[in-house]
Coordinates of C-alpha atoms in Angstrom, one line a residue:
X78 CA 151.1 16.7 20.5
X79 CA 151.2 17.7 24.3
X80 CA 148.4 16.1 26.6
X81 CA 146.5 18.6 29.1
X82 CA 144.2 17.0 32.0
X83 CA 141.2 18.4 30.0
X84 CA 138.2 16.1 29.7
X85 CA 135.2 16.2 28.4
X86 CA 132.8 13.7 29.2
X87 CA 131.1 13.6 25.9
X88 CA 132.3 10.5 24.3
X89 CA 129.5 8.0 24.2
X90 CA 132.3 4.7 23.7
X91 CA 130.7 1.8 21.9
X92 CA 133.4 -0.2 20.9
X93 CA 133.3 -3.7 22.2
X94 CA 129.8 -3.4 22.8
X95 CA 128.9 -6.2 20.4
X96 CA 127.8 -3.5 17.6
X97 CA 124.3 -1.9 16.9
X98 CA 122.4 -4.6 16.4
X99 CA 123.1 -6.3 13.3
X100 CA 122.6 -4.2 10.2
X101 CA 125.1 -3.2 7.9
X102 CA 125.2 -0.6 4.6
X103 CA 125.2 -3.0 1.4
X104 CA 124.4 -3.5 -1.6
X105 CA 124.4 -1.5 -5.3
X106 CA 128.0 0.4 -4.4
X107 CA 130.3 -0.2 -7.2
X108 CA 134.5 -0.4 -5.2
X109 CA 135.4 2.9 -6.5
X110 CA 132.1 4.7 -4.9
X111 CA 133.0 2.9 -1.5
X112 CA 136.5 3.6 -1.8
X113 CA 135.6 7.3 -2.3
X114 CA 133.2 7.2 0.6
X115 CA 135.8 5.7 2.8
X116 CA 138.5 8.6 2.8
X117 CA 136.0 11.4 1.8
X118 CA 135.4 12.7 5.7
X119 CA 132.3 14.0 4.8
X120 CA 129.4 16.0 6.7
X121 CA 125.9 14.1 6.5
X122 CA 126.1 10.9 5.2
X123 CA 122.4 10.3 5.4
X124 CA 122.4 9.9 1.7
X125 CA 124.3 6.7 1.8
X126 CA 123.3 5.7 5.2
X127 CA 119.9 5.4 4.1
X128 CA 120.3 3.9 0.7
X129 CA 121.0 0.2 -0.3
X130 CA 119.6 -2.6 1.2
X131 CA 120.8 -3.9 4.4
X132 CA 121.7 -7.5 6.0
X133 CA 122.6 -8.7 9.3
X134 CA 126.1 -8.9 10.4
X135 CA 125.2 -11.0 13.2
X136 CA 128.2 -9.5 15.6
X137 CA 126.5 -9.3 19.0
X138 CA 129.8 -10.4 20.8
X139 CA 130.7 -8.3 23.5
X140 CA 134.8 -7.9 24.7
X141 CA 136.4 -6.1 26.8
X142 CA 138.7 -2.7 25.4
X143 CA 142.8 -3.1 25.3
X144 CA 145.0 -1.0 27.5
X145 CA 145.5 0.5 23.8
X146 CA 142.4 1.4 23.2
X147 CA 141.2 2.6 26.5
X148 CA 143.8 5.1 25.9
X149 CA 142.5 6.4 23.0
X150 CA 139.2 6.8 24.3
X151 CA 140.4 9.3 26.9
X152 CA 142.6 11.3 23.9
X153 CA 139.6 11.6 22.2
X154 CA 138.0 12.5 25.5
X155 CA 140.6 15.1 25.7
X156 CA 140.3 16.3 21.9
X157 CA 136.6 16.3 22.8
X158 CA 137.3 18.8 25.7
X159 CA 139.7 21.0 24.0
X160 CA 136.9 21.7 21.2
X161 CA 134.2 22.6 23.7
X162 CA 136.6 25.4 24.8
X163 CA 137.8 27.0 22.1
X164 CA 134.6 27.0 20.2
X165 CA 132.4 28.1 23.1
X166 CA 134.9 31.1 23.4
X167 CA 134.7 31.4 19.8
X168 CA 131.0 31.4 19.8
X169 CA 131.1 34.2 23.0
X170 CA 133.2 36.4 21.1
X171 CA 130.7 36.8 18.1
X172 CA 127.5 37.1 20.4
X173 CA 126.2 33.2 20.4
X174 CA 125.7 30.4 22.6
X175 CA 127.8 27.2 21.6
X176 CA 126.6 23.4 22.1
X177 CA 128.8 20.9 22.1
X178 CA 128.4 18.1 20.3
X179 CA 128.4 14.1 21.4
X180 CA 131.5 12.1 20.2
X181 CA 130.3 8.6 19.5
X182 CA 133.5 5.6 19.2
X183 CA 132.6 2.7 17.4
X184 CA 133.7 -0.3 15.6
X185 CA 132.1 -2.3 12.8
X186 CA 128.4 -0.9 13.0
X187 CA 126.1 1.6 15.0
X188 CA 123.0 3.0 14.8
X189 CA 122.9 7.2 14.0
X190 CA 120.1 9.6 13.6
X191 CA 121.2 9.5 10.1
X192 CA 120.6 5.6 9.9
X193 CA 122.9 2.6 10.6
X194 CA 126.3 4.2 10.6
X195 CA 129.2 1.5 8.7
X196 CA 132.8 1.4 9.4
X197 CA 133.7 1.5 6.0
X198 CA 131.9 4.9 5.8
X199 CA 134.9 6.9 7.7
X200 CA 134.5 9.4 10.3
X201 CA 131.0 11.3 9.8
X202 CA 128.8 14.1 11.3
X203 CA 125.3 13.6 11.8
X204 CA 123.1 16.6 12.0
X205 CA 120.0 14.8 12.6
X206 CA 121.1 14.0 16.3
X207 CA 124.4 16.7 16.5
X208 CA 126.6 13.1 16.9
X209 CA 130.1 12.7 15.4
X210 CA 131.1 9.1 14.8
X211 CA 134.2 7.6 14.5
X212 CA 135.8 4.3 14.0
X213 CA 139.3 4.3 15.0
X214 CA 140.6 2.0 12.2
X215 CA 139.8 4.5 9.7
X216 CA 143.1 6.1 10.7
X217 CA 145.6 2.7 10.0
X218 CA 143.7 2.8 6.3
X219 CA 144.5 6.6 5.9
X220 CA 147.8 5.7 6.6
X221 CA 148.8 2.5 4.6
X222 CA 146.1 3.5 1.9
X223 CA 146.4 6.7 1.5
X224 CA 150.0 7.7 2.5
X225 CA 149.3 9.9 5.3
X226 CA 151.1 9.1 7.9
X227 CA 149.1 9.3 10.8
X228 CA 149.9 10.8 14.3
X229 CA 147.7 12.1 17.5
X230 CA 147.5 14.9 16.0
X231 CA 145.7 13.7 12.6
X232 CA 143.3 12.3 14.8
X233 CA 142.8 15.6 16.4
X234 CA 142.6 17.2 12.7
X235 CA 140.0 14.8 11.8
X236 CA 137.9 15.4 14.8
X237 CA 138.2 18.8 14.7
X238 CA 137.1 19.0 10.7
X239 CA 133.8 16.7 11.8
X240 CA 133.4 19.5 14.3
X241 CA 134.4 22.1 11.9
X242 CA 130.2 20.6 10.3
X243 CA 128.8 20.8 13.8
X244 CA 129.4 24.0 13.5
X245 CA 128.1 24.9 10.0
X246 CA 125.0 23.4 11.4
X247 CA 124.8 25.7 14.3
X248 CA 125.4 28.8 12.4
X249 CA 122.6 27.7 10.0
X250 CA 125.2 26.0 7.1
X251 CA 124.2 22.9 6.8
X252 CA 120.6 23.4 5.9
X253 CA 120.6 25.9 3.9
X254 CA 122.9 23.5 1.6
X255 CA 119.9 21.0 2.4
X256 CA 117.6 23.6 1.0
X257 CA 119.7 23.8 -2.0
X258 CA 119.7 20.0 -2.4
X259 CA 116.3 19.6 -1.8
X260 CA 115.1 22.2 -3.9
X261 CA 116.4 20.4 -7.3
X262 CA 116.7 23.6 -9.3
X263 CA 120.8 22.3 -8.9
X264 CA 122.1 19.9 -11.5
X265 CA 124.6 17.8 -10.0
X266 CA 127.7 19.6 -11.2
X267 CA 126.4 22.7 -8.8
X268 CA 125.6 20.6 -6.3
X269 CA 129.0 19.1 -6.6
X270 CA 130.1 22.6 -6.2
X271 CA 128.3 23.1 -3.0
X272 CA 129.6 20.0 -1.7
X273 CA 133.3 21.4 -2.1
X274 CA 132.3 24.7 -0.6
X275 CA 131.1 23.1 2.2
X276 CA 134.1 20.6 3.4
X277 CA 136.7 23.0 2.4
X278 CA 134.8 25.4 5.3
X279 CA 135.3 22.5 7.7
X280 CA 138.7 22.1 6.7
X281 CA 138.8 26.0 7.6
X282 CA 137.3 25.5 10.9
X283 CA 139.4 22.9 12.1
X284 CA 142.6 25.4 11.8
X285 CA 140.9 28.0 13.2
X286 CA 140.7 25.2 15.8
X287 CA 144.3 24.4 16.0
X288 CA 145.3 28.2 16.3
X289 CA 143.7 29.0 18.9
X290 CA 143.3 25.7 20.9
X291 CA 147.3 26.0 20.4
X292 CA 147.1 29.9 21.8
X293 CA 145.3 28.8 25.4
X294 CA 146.3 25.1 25.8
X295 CA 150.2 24.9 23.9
X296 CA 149.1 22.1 22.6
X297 CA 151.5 21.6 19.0
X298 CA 154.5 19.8 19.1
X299 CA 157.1 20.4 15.9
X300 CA 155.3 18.1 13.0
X301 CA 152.0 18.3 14.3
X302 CA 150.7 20.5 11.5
X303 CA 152.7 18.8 8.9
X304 CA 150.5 16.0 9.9
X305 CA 147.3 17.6 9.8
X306 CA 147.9 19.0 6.2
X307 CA 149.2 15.3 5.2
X308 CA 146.2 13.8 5.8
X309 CA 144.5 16.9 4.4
X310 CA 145.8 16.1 1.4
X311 CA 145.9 12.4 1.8
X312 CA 141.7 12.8 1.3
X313 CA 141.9 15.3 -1.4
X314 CA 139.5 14.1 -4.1
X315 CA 142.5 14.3 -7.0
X316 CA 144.5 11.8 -4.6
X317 CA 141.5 9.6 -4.0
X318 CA 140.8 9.6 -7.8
X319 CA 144.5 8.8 -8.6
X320 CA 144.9 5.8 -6.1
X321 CA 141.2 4.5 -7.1
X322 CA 140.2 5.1 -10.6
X323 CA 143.7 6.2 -12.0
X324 CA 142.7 9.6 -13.3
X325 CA 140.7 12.6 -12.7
X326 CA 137.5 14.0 -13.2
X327 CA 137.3 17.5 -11.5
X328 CA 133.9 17.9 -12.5
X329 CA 133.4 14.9 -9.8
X330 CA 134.7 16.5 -6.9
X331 CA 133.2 17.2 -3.7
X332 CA 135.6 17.4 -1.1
X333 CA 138.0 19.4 -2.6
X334 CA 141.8 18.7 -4.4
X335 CA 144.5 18.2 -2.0
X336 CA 145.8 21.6 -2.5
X337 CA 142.3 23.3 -1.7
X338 CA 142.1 21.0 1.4
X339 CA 145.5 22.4 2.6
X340 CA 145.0 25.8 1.5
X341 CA 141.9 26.3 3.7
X342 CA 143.2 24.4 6.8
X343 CA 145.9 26.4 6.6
X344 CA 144.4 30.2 6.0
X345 CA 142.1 28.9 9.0
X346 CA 145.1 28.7 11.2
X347 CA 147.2 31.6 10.3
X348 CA 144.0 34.0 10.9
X349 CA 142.6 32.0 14.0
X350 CA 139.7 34.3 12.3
X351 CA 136.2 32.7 12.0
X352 CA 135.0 35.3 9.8
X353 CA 137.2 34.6 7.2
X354 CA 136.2 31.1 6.4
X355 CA 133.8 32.1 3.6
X356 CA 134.3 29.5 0.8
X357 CA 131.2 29.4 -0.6
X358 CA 131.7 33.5 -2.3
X359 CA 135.1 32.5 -2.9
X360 CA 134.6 29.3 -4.4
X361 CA 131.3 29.5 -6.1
X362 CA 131.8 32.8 -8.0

């Protein structure tokens, strides 16, 4: 992946800030649910956020960042950039106003409109406050867990799928699957359904993202794709079962099967074509 002087400002960088105060997500998760929620890169976590009870971690400890990870605070900083541009174009060409959202780094713990936001939860979107949060380390566990192997460029897929719920949220998305959720006229099965709808749109979003950030910036290097669809698939809800539980329930999946997950980031980038993300007719016939 080629580096452009693009930056964005938006990163709100907590890491080595001592962590948000204490609290941590725990209790009443069996390991397979956590190990589901780790790799899932799902759109409002709220539901988990919120649930459980919660004890004190007690890191306070502040440090200073590594060369290392000063680093990837400006990529991401650039990442951040590069999505404000192509989706505010984006957003110009179909007669709307787009607003970026904030990028927040973390490690361990942090607080999120959504509640206390957990390492072990992944990358996540927040609608509550418009806030993507990420914890770098997710990326060396996609990798040695999951068998992606992980380049700049999977961190820029990654982003750009949170994003890809940023914008479901703008457009209006995002709560009318609330709605749906909140209404309970949906047994879980539908829901599930939904669910699948929805990320596989992200995943959809984030090539449209690729294509055309690629068309104005020349951004891709050979691989670079490869390596978005790895850890496409690497978080597809078969490969997740497989490594966790051993078998699969497809009735269970709300993410998405690998091949879904690759299938929609890819029609996303070979149409650079907003309009023709529409999972949910397609998938919920």
């Amino acid at each position: 992946m080629k580096w452009t002087d693009d930056r964005g400002g938006n990163v709100d960088d907590r890491r080595g800030s001592g962590g948000s105060g204490g609290m941590v997500v725990g209790g009443g998760l069996g390991t397979l649910v956590i190990a589901a929620i780790i790799f899932f890169l799902g759109g409002d976590p709220s539901g988990i956020l919120n649930s459980g009870s919660v004890q004190s971690s007690g890191n306070t400890q502040q440090r200073e960042l590594t060369a290392d990870e000063k680093k990837i605070g400006e990529m991401v900083d650039m990442m951040g950039k590069w999505n404000i541009i192509t989706w505010d174009q984006i957003f110009k060409e179909n007669g709307m106003t787009y607003t970026q959202p904030k990028i927040v780094l973390f490690e361990d713990t942090t607080q999120s409109g959504c509640g206390t936001a957990q390492s072990a939860m992944g990358p996540f979107y927040c609608p509550a406050d418009q806030k993507v949060y990420m914890d770098m380390r997710f990326f060396n566990e996609l990798q040695q867990r999951f068998g992606a192997k992980v380049t700049e460029f999977t961190v820029a897929y990654v982003l750009a799928h949170e994003i890809g719920h940023h914008v479901q949220t703008l457009l209006g998305t995002t709560q009318k699957v609330d709605q749906l959720r909140r209404s309970g006229r949906y047994s879980e099965a539908d829901m599930n359904k939904v669910s699948v709808a929805t990320e596989l749109q992200a995943d959809f979003y984030a090539g449209v993202w690729a294509k055309r950030t690629d068309d104005t910036k020349g951004i891709l290097e050979p691989g670079d794709i490869q390596s978005a669809i790895d850890a496409a698939q690497a978080v597809g809800d078969d490969n997740i079962q497989k490594r966790s539980q051993g078998y699969v329930n497809q009735e269970s999946f709300t993410h998405g099967s690998s091949a879904q997950r690759k299938e929609w980031f890819m029609k996303g980038y070979n149409t650079g074509d907003i309009k023709q993300g529409d999972t949910f007719n397609q998938l919920l016939k």
